Amino acid sequence: MAVCVLLRSFSSNFSTVLPLLTRSASRCPLQLAPKPYFGRTVASANTLVTLKFTDKHEWIRVEDDGVGTVGISNFAQEALGDVVYCGLPEVGTQLAQQDEFGALESVKAASELYSPLTGEVVEVNTLLADNPGLVNKSCYKDGWLMKMTIANPAELDSLMDEPAYERYIRSIEE
Amino acid sequence: MWARWIVGVRASELGLRASTGGLLRVSGAGCAGRRQQERSSSEEAALKKTPLFDFHKKHGGKMVEFAGWIMPVQYKDSHIASHVHTREHCSIFDVSHMLQTKIHGKDRVKFMESLVVSDIAELKDNQSTLSLFTNEKGGIMDDLIVTKTDQGYLYVVSNAGCADKDSVHMKARLAECKVAGLDVDLEFPDEALIAVQGPAMSRVLQEGLKEDLSKLTFMTSTLATVFGIPDCRVTRCGYTGEDGVEISVHHSRVVDLTEKLLTNSEVKLAGLGARDSLRLEAGLCLYGNDIDETTTPVEAGLVWTIGKRRRQTKDFPGADVIVPQIKAKTARKRVGLVSTGPPVRQHTPILCPHGQVIGEVTSGCPSPCLKKNIAMGYVDAAFAKNGTSIQVEIRKKTLPATVSKMPFVPTNYYSG
């Protein structure tokens, strides 16, 4: 069992490593091939950046095919503790930005999940049914929650980029 | 996500502070069932600290408010790791926030019996029992452990959340007794209390004791010098379902005692988070959730606490309500529930197979040992039999559940 999970994470590492390298790349929406870029850039109005955060600690990463992968941040998974159950939406669910789309449960806490953008659910991480702990172990990779279409890319501008989210966490920790 | 804490803990735990929008919505009860509010640091200073407060912080304790105290909910290990460690090895819980009372005087048994449902007179020397303070309506005011020591006093441990209520209650009865010329006195000793729980407890503790621990059976108590620390009261009892003890020690020596226990590599610190999931697996009630002033001992399935003699003499508060219920049965009963899927929590409605509401969950959590959801709640008596299929309603969906016997996880009390 554990070996299978390792192999799955290994293969998914390859598919996600390129987007991570290009996370901070400035890209024009029409560009199809990601270019590796190791610096950090500040998001600007017409740019698709690959990791953005909500104030409720969800993140969304825009993939090459324009679909958004959604998960919760490291800050959130640490606060929640060992996730024991993931309540995720059905594929095809239409969500408006900030709509509740599911819940994560730990032994002592329950957290509703809120959609970062408007769109339709196209895929749900079925691995979480048997292995909810992936949300804790790999919240940005194997512990992704769902994928959705992005009906209104301009909504991305209302989300925080990584530096802004880091600042936000620091401000609420005080 | 907005994390809702389920049991009486508030926004500041685990380093998450509530933003003005309220990042963590707190729901559910610990003792007293009130919604916790975000507190400023000055209000935090008003919370009570046990003598182990600095020690907890030094050991990575994540501190939360509970019943007016600031207590560790967990340490560096995850909740589940801490829970499992207790079942497999040994954990120390700081329970110094609980109320400890000593009742002195020739008439101490009569005094105590006037407040609780148990046969105290029949207890052997140094024997302990779970008992209940009841009110005139037959409701449970608190649950407690009372020990009939051979030192001339009764030793009582009751819940932190009911400390004010219990001490007012006992002092009022004391005043009445004194007026009636009875010889009784109350003492609230300045002592800390730690629980050492788990299968490794006996080999860990025996190293620090001259007395033979194998002679101290479940629900018996003794005074002892533990790891060189004198005047410790060691009672073989606990709130986890495992073999364990609670040790009452002078507040000035509790850090020393805890450090000495921790030198054994089998021992780890554990907090209120694991304490709650352990007790629920063991089928033990949490006052304020599973029992309160609106539940009678019969509804709560605690008839066994009512003394045989007391059922005849009916000389405890609410006896006229409670004793007839033993034969007549009650309309609702506390039961255990098991389910899979989303965890069942306090206030989850319980439905019959046709979808009518037949009760409510009073506490619940995912069981780290069973990997299923466990819960306690009250249901209409017709549905209280073990194995009955029922439903629970979670986020507007109905899901199947089964009435289950308790404890959910077998207990390991030491009978000698």
PDB file of N, CA, C and O in Angstrom, chain A residues 56-58 72 75-76 78-80 82 84-85 100 103 105-114 168 172-174, chain B residues 1-7 14-17 19 23 25 78-81 273 276-277 341-343 345 365-366 395:
ATOM      1  N   LYS A  56      -9.074  32.614   3.039  1.00  0.00           N
ATOM      2  CA  LYS A  56      -9.532  31.466   3.807  1.00  0.00           C
ATOM      3  C   LYS A  56      -8.588  30.281   3.610  1.00  0.00           C
ATOM      4  O   LYS A  56      -8.935  29.146   3.891  1.00  0.00           O
ATOM      5  N   HIS A  57      -7.397  30.564   3.088  1.00  0.00           N
ATOM      6  CA  HIS A  57      -6.314  29.590   3.050  1.00  0.00           C
ATOM      7  C   HIS A  57      -6.449  28.494   1.997  1.00  0.00           C
ATOM      8  O   HIS A  57      -5.809  27.455   2.109  1.00  0.00           O
ATOM      9  N   GLU A  58      -7.276  28.741   0.987  1.00  0.00           N
ATOM     10  CA  GLU A  58      -7.207  27.846  -0.171  1.00  0.00           C
ATOM     11  C   GLU A  58      -6.174  28.418  -1.134  1.00  0.00           C
ATOM     12  O   GLU A  58      -5.924  29.620  -1.166  1.00  0.00           O
ATOM     13  N   ILE A  72      -5.464  23.346  -0.043  1.00  0.00           N
ATOM     14  CA  ILE A  72      -5.327  24.240   1.113  1.00  0.00           C
ATOM     15  C   ILE A  72      -3.843  24.443   1.415  1.00  0.00           C
ATOM     16  O   ILE A  72      -3.011  23.601   1.085  1.00  0.00           O
ATOM     17  N   PHE A  75      -0.183  26.365   6.019  1.00  0.00           N
ATOM     18  CA  PHE A  75      -0.667  27.004   7.242  1.00  0.00           C
ATOM     19  C   PHE A  75      -1.989  26.366   7.677  1.00  0.00           C
ATOM     20  O   PHE A  75      -2.196  26.027   8.837  1.00  0.00           O
ATOM     21  N   ALA A  76      -2.869  26.151   6.726  1.00  0.00           N
ATOM     22  CA  ALA A  76      -4.189  25.584   7.030  1.00  0.00           C
ATOM     23  C   ALA A  76      -4.083  24.128   7.450  1.00  0.00           C
ATOM     24  O   ALA A  76      -4.735  23.691   8.394  1.00  0.00           O
ATOM     25  N   GLU A  78      -1.637  22.624   8.835  1.00  0.00           N
ATOM     26  CA  GLU A  78      -1.041  22.528  10.167  1.00  0.00           C
ATOM     27  C   GLU A  78      -2.062  22.858  11.237  1.00  0.00           C
ATOM     28  O   GLU A  78      -2.111  22.236  12.295  1.00  0.00           O
ATOM     29  N   ALA A  79      -2.898  23.858  10.957  1.00  0.00           N
ATOM     30  CA  ALA A  79      -3.904  24.268  11.940  1.00  0.00           C
ATOM     31  C   ALA A  79      -4.960  23.183  12.112  1.00  0.00           C
ATOM     32  O   ALA A  79      -5.457  22.956  13.207  1.00  0.00           O
ATOM     33  N   LEU A  80      -5.300  22.533  11.030  1.00  0.00           N
ATOM     34  CA  LEU A  80      -6.369  21.540  11.055  1.00  0.00           C
ATOM     35  C   LEU A  80      -5.939  20.279  11.800  1.00  0.00           C
ATOM     36  O   LEU A  80      -6.722  19.638  12.478  1.00  0.00           O
ATOM     37  N   ASP A  82      -4.294  16.274  11.725  1.00  0.00           N
ATOM     38  CA  ASP A  82      -4.425  15.088  10.873  1.00  0.00           C
ATOM     39  C   ASP A  82      -5.794  15.056  10.209  1.00  0.00           C
ATOM     40  O   ASP A  82      -6.802  14.859  10.872  1.00  0.00           O
ATOM     41  N   VAL A  84      -8.788  13.420   8.529  1.00  0.00           N
ATOM     42  CA  VAL A  84      -9.307  12.045   8.519  1.00  0.00           C
ATOM     43  C   VAL A  84     -10.421  11.865   7.486  1.00  0.00           C
ATOM     44  O   VAL A  84     -10.784  10.750   7.149  1.00  0.00           O
ATOM     45  N   TYR A  85     -10.963  12.948   6.977  1.00  0.00           N
ATOM     46  CA  TYR A  85     -12.063  12.834   6.019  1.00  0.00           C
ATOM     47  C   TYR A  85     -12.093  14.055   5.116  1.00  0.00           C
ATOM     48  O   TYR A  85     -11.953  15.182   5.585  1.00  0.00           O
ATOM     49  N   GLU A 100     -19.241  27.567  -0.921  1.00  0.00           N
ATOM     50  CA  GLU A 100     -18.733  26.435  -0.159  1.00  0.00           C
ATOM     51  C   GLU A 100     -18.720  25.215  -1.073  1.00  0.00           C
ATOM     52  O   GLU A 100     -19.737  24.902  -1.707  1.00  0.00           O
ATOM     53  N   ALA A 103     -15.700  20.078   2.632  1.00  0.00           N
ATOM     54  CA  ALA A 103     -15.198  20.224   4.002  1.00  0.00           C
ATOM     55  C   ALA A 103     -14.079  19.234   4.239  1.00  0.00           C
ATOM     56  O   ALA A 103     -14.041  18.147   3.647  1.00  0.00           O
ATOM     57  N   GLU A 105     -12.098  17.301   7.511  1.00  0.00           N
ATOM     58  CA  GLU A 105     -12.289  17.038   8.941  1.00  0.00           C
ATOM     59  C   GLU A 105     -11.037  16.411   9.532  1.00  0.00           C
ATOM     60  O   GLU A 105     -10.447  15.507   8.939  1.00  0.00           O
ATOM     61  N   SER A 106     -10.663  16.915  10.699  1.00  0.00           N
ATOM     62  CA  SER A 106      -9.612  16.259  11.481  1.00  0.00           C
ATOM     63  C   SER A 106     -10.311  15.651  12.692  1.00  0.00           C
ATOM     64  O   SER A 106     -11.533  15.701  12.795  1.00  0.00           O
ATOM     65  N   VAL A 107      -9.554  15.100  13.626  1.00  0.00           N
ATOM     66  CA  VAL A 107     -10.199  14.490  14.787  1.00  0.00           C
ATOM     67  C   VAL A 107     -11.030  15.542  15.526  1.00  0.00           C
ATOM     68  O   VAL A 107     -12.164  15.294  15.915  1.00  0.00           O
ATOM     69  N   LYS A 108     -10.470  16.729  15.694  1.00  0.00           N
ATOM     70  CA  LYS A 108     -11.113  17.720  16.546  1.00  0.00           C
ATOM     71  C   LYS A 108     -11.758  18.887  15.811  1.00  0.00           C
ATOM     72  O   LYS A 108     -12.428  19.689  16.415  1.00  0.00           O
ATOM     73  N   ALA A 109     -11.484  19.024  14.516  1.00  0.00           N
ATOM     74  CA  ALA A 109     -11.970  20.222  13.829  1.00  0.00           C
ATOM     75  C   ALA A 109     -12.595  19.878  12.498  1.00  0.00           C
ATOM     76  O   ALA A 109     -12.267  18.876  11.873  1.00  0.00           O
ATOM     77  N   ALA A 110     -13.511  20.730  12.069  1.00  0.00           N
ATOM     78  CA  ALA A 110     -14.095  20.619  10.735  1.00  0.00           C
ATOM     79  C   ALA A 110     -13.884  21.945  10.040  1.00  0.00           C
ATOM     80  O   ALA A 110     -14.046  22.996  10.653  1.00  0.00           O
ATOM     81  N   SER A 111     -13.499  21.899   8.777  1.00  0.00           N
ATOM     82  CA  SER A 111     -13.276  23.125   8.010  1.00  0.00           C
ATOM     83  C   SER A 111     -14.058  23.087   6.721  1.00  0.00           C
ATOM     84  O   SER A 111     -13.845  22.197   5.914  1.00  0.00           O
ATOM     85  N   GLU A 112     -14.922  24.074   6.512  1.00  0.00           N
ATOM     86  CA  GLU A 112     -15.553  24.186   5.204  1.00  0.00           C
ATOM     87  C   GLU A 112     -14.517  24.704   4.212  1.00  0.00           C
ATOM     88  O   GLU A 112     -13.544  25.364   4.583  1.00  0.00           O
ATOM     89  N   LEU A 113     -14.732  24.393   2.950  1.00  0.00           N
ATOM     90  CA  LEU A 113     -13.840  24.827   1.881  1.00  0.00           C
ATOM     91  C   LEU A 113     -14.606  25.784   0.978  1.00  0.00           C
ATOM     92  O   LEU A 113     -15.771  25.538   0.654  1.00  0.00           O
ATOM     93  N   TYR A 114     -13.950  26.855   0.557  1.00  0.00           N
ATOM     94  CA  TYR A 114     -14.609  27.888  -0.245  1.00  0.00           C
ATOM     95  C   TYR A 114     -13.893  28.066  -1.567  1.00  0.00           C
ATOM     96  O   TYR A 114     -12.666  28.143  -1.614  1.00  0.00           O
ATOM     97  N   TYR A 168       0.016  38.092   4.995  1.00  0.00           N
ATOM     98  CA  TYR A 168      -1.306  37.930   5.598  1.00  0.00           C
ATOM     99  C   TYR A 168      -1.239  36.970   6.791  1.00  0.00           C
ATOM    100  O   TYR A 168      -1.763  37.248   7.860  1.00  0.00           O
ATOM    101  N   ILE A 172      -2.078  37.736  10.857  1.00  0.00           N
ATOM    102  CA  ILE A 172      -3.099  37.133  11.710  1.00  0.00           C
ATOM    103  C   ILE A 172      -2.489  36.321  12.848  1.00  0.00           C
ATOM    104  O   ILE A 172      -3.158  36.042  13.839  1.00  0.00           O
ATOM    105  N   GLU A 173      -1.217  36.001  12.743  1.00  0.00           N
ATOM    106  CA  GLU A 173      -0.580  35.283  13.844  1.00  0.00           C
ATOM    107  C   GLU A 173      -0.262  36.185  15.005  1.00  0.00           C
ATOM    108  O   GLU A 173      -0.050  35.742  16.121  1.00  0.00           O
ATOM    109  N   GLU A 174      -0.230  37.488  14.734  1.00  0.00           N
ATOM    110  CA  GLU A 174       0.112  38.417  15.821  1.00  0.00           C
ATOM    111  C   GLU A 174      -1.068  38.637  16.752  1.00  0.00           C
ATOM    112  O   GLU A 174      -2.186  38.729  16.366  1.00  0.00           O
TER     113      GLU A 174
ATOM    114  N   MET B   1     -10.760  27.759   3.813  1.00  0.00           N
ATOM    115  CA  MET B   1     -11.427  26.942   4.813  1.00  0.00           C
ATOM    116  C   MET B   1     -11.570  27.719   6.094  1.00  0.00           C
ATOM    117  O   MET B   1     -10.808  28.618   6.377  1.00  0.00           O
ATOM    118  N   TRP B   2     -12.591  27.433   6.813  1.00  0.00           N
ATOM    119  CA  TRP B   2     -12.803  28.036   8.124  1.00  0.00           C
ATOM    120  C   TRP B   2     -12.889  26.883   9.098  1.00  0.00           C
ATOM    121  O   TRP B   2     -13.842  26.151   9.102  1.00  0.00           O
ATOM    122  N   ALA B   3     -11.887  26.723   9.939  1.00  0.00           N
ATOM    123  CA  ALA B   3     -11.877  25.549  10.811  1.00  0.00           C
ATOM    124  C   ALA B   3     -12.762  25.768  12.019  1.00  0.00           C
ATOM    125  O   ALA B   3     -12.632  26.751  12.731  1.00  0.00           O
ATOM    126  N   ARG B   4     -13.665  24.857  12.234  1.00  0.00           N
ATOM    127  CA  ARG B   4     -14.508  24.945  13.424  1.00  0.00           C
ATOM    128  C   ARG B   4     -14.008  23.958  14.446  1.00  0.00           C
ATOM    129  O   ARG B   4     -13.980  22.767  14.213  1.00  0.00           O
ATOM    130  N   TRP B   5     -13.610  24.403  15.591  1.00  0.00           N
ATOM    131  CA  TRP B   5     -13.201  23.496  16.640  1.00  0.00           C
ATOM    132  C   TRP B   5     -14.433  22.902  17.288  1.00  0.00           C
ATOM    133  O   TRP B   5     -15.415  23.569  17.499  1.00  0.00           O
ATOM    134  N   ILE B   6     -14.330  21.673  17.598  1.00  0.00           N
ATOM    135  CA  ILE B   6     -15.498  20.948  18.040  1.00  0.00           C
ATOM    136  C   ILE B   6     -15.688  20.958  19.543  1.00  0.00           C
ATOM    137  O   ILE B   6     -16.780  21.032  20.037  1.00  0.00           O
ATOM    138  N   VAL B   7     -14.634  20.866  20.263  1.00  0.00           N
ATOM    139  CA  VAL B   7     -14.814  20.778  21.709  1.00  0.00           C
ATOM    140  C   VAL B   7     -14.159  21.934  22.404  1.00  0.00           C
ATOM    141  O   VAL B   7     -12.952  22.005  22.474  1.00  0.00           O
ATOM    142  N   LEU B  14      -3.174  26.235  18.165  1.00  0.00           N
ATOM    143  CA  LEU B  14      -2.374  25.892  17.006  1.00  0.00           C
ATOM    144  C   LEU B  14      -1.921  27.110  16.232  1.00  0.00           C
ATOM    145  O   LEU B  14      -1.722  27.066  15.030  1.00  0.00           O
ATOM    146  N   GLY B  15      -1.759  28.217  16.916  1.00  0.00           N
ATOM    147  CA  GLY B  15      -1.173  29.385  16.282  1.00  0.00           C
ATOM    148  C   GLY B  15      -2.088  30.143  15.356  1.00  0.00           C
ATOM    149  O   GLY B  15      -1.700  31.152  14.799  1.00  0.00           O
ATOM    150  N   LEU B  16      -3.295  29.675  15.134  1.00  0.00           N
ATOM    151  CA  LEU B  16      -4.206  30.426  14.263  1.00  0.00           C
ATOM    152  C   LEU B  16      -4.945  31.452  15.082  1.00  0.00           C
ATOM    153  O   LEU B  16      -5.633  31.127  16.017  1.00  0.00           O
ATOM    154  N   ARG B  17      -4.820  32.691  14.721  1.00  0.00           N
ATOM    155  CA  ARG B  17      -5.574  33.726  15.428  1.00  0.00           C
ATOM    156  C   ARG B  17      -6.765  34.100  14.567  1.00  0.00           C
ATOM    157  O   ARG B  17      -6.687  34.101  13.368  1.00  0.00           O
ATOM    158  N   SER B  19      -9.000  36.339  12.514  1.00  0.00           N
ATOM    159  CA  SER B  19      -8.960  37.655  11.877  1.00  0.00           C
ATOM    160  C   SER B  19     -10.266  38.347  12.207  1.00  0.00           C
ATOM    161  O   SER B  19     -11.135  37.761  12.833  1.00  0.00           O
ATOM    162  N   LEU B  23     -11.508  33.654  11.657  1.00  0.00           N
ATOM    163  CA  LEU B  23     -10.970  32.527  10.911  1.00  0.00           C
ATOM    164  C   LEU B  23     -11.479  31.214  11.448  1.00  0.00           C
ATOM    165  O   LEU B  23     -11.895  30.329  10.719  1.00  0.00           O
ATOM    166  N   ARG B  25     -14.256  29.415  13.571  1.00  0.00           N
ATOM    167  CA  ARG B  25     -15.510  29.533  14.287  1.00  0.00           C
ATOM    168  C   ARG B  25     -15.548  28.406  15.284  1.00  0.00           C
ATOM    169  O   ARG B  25     -15.381  27.247  14.934  1.00  0.00           O
ATOM    170  N   SER B  78       1.322  14.841  16.507  1.00  0.00           N
ATOM    171  CA  SER B  78      -0.051  15.076  16.055  1.00  0.00           C
ATOM    172  C   SER B  78      -1.026  14.455  17.048  1.00  0.00           C
ATOM    173  O   SER B  78      -0.649  13.604  17.854  1.00  0.00           O
ATOM    174  N   HIS B  79      -2.268  14.858  16.950  1.00  0.00           N
ATOM    175  CA  HIS B  79      -3.334  14.350  17.820  1.00  0.00           C
ATOM    176  C   HIS B  79      -3.390  12.836  17.757  1.00  0.00           C
ATOM    177  O   HIS B  79      -3.393  12.137  18.774  1.00  0.00           O
ATOM    178  N   ILE B  80      -3.417  12.302  16.535  1.00  0.00           N
ATOM    179  CA  ILE B  80      -3.558  10.857  16.374  1.00  0.00           C
ATOM    180  C   ILE B  80      -2.338  10.134  16.931  1.00  0.00           C
ATOM    181  O   ILE B  80      -2.464   9.106  17.619  1.00  0.00           O
ATOM    182  N   ALA B  81      -1.136  10.666  16.689  1.00  0.00           N
ATOM    183  CA  ALA B  81       0.079  10.021  17.202  1.00  0.00           C
ATOM    184  C   ALA B  81       0.042   9.974  18.726  1.00  0.00           C
ATOM    185  O   ALA B  81       0.402   8.964  19.346  1.00  0.00           O
ATOM    186  N   GLY B 273      -6.673  17.335  23.561  1.00  0.00           N
ATOM    187  CA  GLY B 273      -7.186  16.768  22.319  1.00  0.00           C
ATOM    188  C   GLY B 273      -7.238  15.258  22.392  1.00  0.00           C
ATOM    189  O   GLY B 273      -8.299  14.632  22.203  1.00  0.00           O
ATOM    190  N   ASP B 276      -9.699  13.748  24.919  1.00  0.00           N
ATOM    191  CA  ASP B 276     -11.104  13.647  24.511  1.00  0.00           C
ATOM    192  C   ASP B 276     -11.357  12.458  23.594  1.00  0.00           C
ATOM    193  O   ASP B 276     -12.353  11.741  23.732  1.00  0.00           O
ATOM    194  N   SER B 277     -10.467  12.219  22.625  1.00  0.00           N
ATOM    195  CA  SER B 277     -10.712  11.083  21.732  1.00  0.00           C
ATOM    196  C   SER B 277     -10.512   9.755  22.465  1.00  0.00           C
ATOM    197  O   SER B 277     -11.207   8.772  22.196  1.00  0.00           O
ATOM    198  N   GLY B 341     -17.681   7.593   6.780  1.00  0.00           N
ATOM    199  CA  GLY B 341     -17.934   8.805   6.012  1.00  0.00           C
ATOM    200  C   GLY B 341     -17.605  10.020   6.838  1.00  0.00           C
ATOM    201  O   GLY B 341     -16.679  10.000   7.636  1.00  0.00           O
ATOM    202  N   PRO B 342     -18.357  11.110   6.675  1.00  0.00           N
ATOM    203  CA  PRO B 342     -18.014  12.318   7.419  1.00  0.00           C
ATOM    204  C   PRO B 342     -18.212  12.114   8.922  1.00  0.00           C
ATOM    205  O   PRO B 342     -19.178  11.477   9.337  1.00  0.00           O
ATOM    206  N   PRO B 343     -17.300  12.632   9.740  1.00  0.00           N
ATOM    207  CA  PRO B 343     -17.414  12.438  11.182  1.00  0.00           C
ATOM    208  C   PRO B 343     -18.716  13.012  11.731  1.00  0.00           C
ATOM    209  O   PRO B 343     -19.239  14.007  11.259  1.00  0.00           O
ATOM    210  N   ARG B 345     -20.592  14.747  14.824  1.00  0.00           N
ATOM    211  CA  ARG B 345     -20.166  15.666  15.889  1.00  0.00           C
ATOM    212  C   ARG B 345     -21.355  16.022  16.779  1.00  0.00           C
ATOM    213  O   ARG B 345     -22.506  15.720  16.459  1.00  0.00           O
ATOM    214  N   CYS B 365     -16.383  11.871  17.407  1.00  0.00           N
ATOM    215  CA  CYS B 365     -15.132  12.167  16.720  1.00  0.00           C
ATOM    216  C   CYS B 365     -14.743  10.956  15.890  1.00  0.00           C
ATOM    217  O   CYS B 365     -15.268   9.865  16.101  1.00  0.00           O
ATOM    218  N   PRO B 366     -13.830  11.128  14.941  1.00  0.00           N
ATOM    219  CA  PRO B 366     -13.273   9.964  14.256  1.00  0.00           C
ATOM    220  C   PRO B 366     -12.416   9.188  15.264  1.00  0.00           C
ATOM    221  O   PRO B 366     -11.641   9.792  16.003  1.00  0.00           O
ATOM    222  N   ARG B 395     -24.516  18.053   7.144  1.00  0.00           N
ATOM    223  CA  ARG B 395     -24.506  18.988   5.998  1.00  0.00           C
ATOM    224  C   ARG B 395     -25.618  18.661   5.008  1.00  0.00           C
ATOM    225  O   ARG B 395     -25.386  18.530   3.808  1.00  0.00           O
TER     226      ARG B 395
END
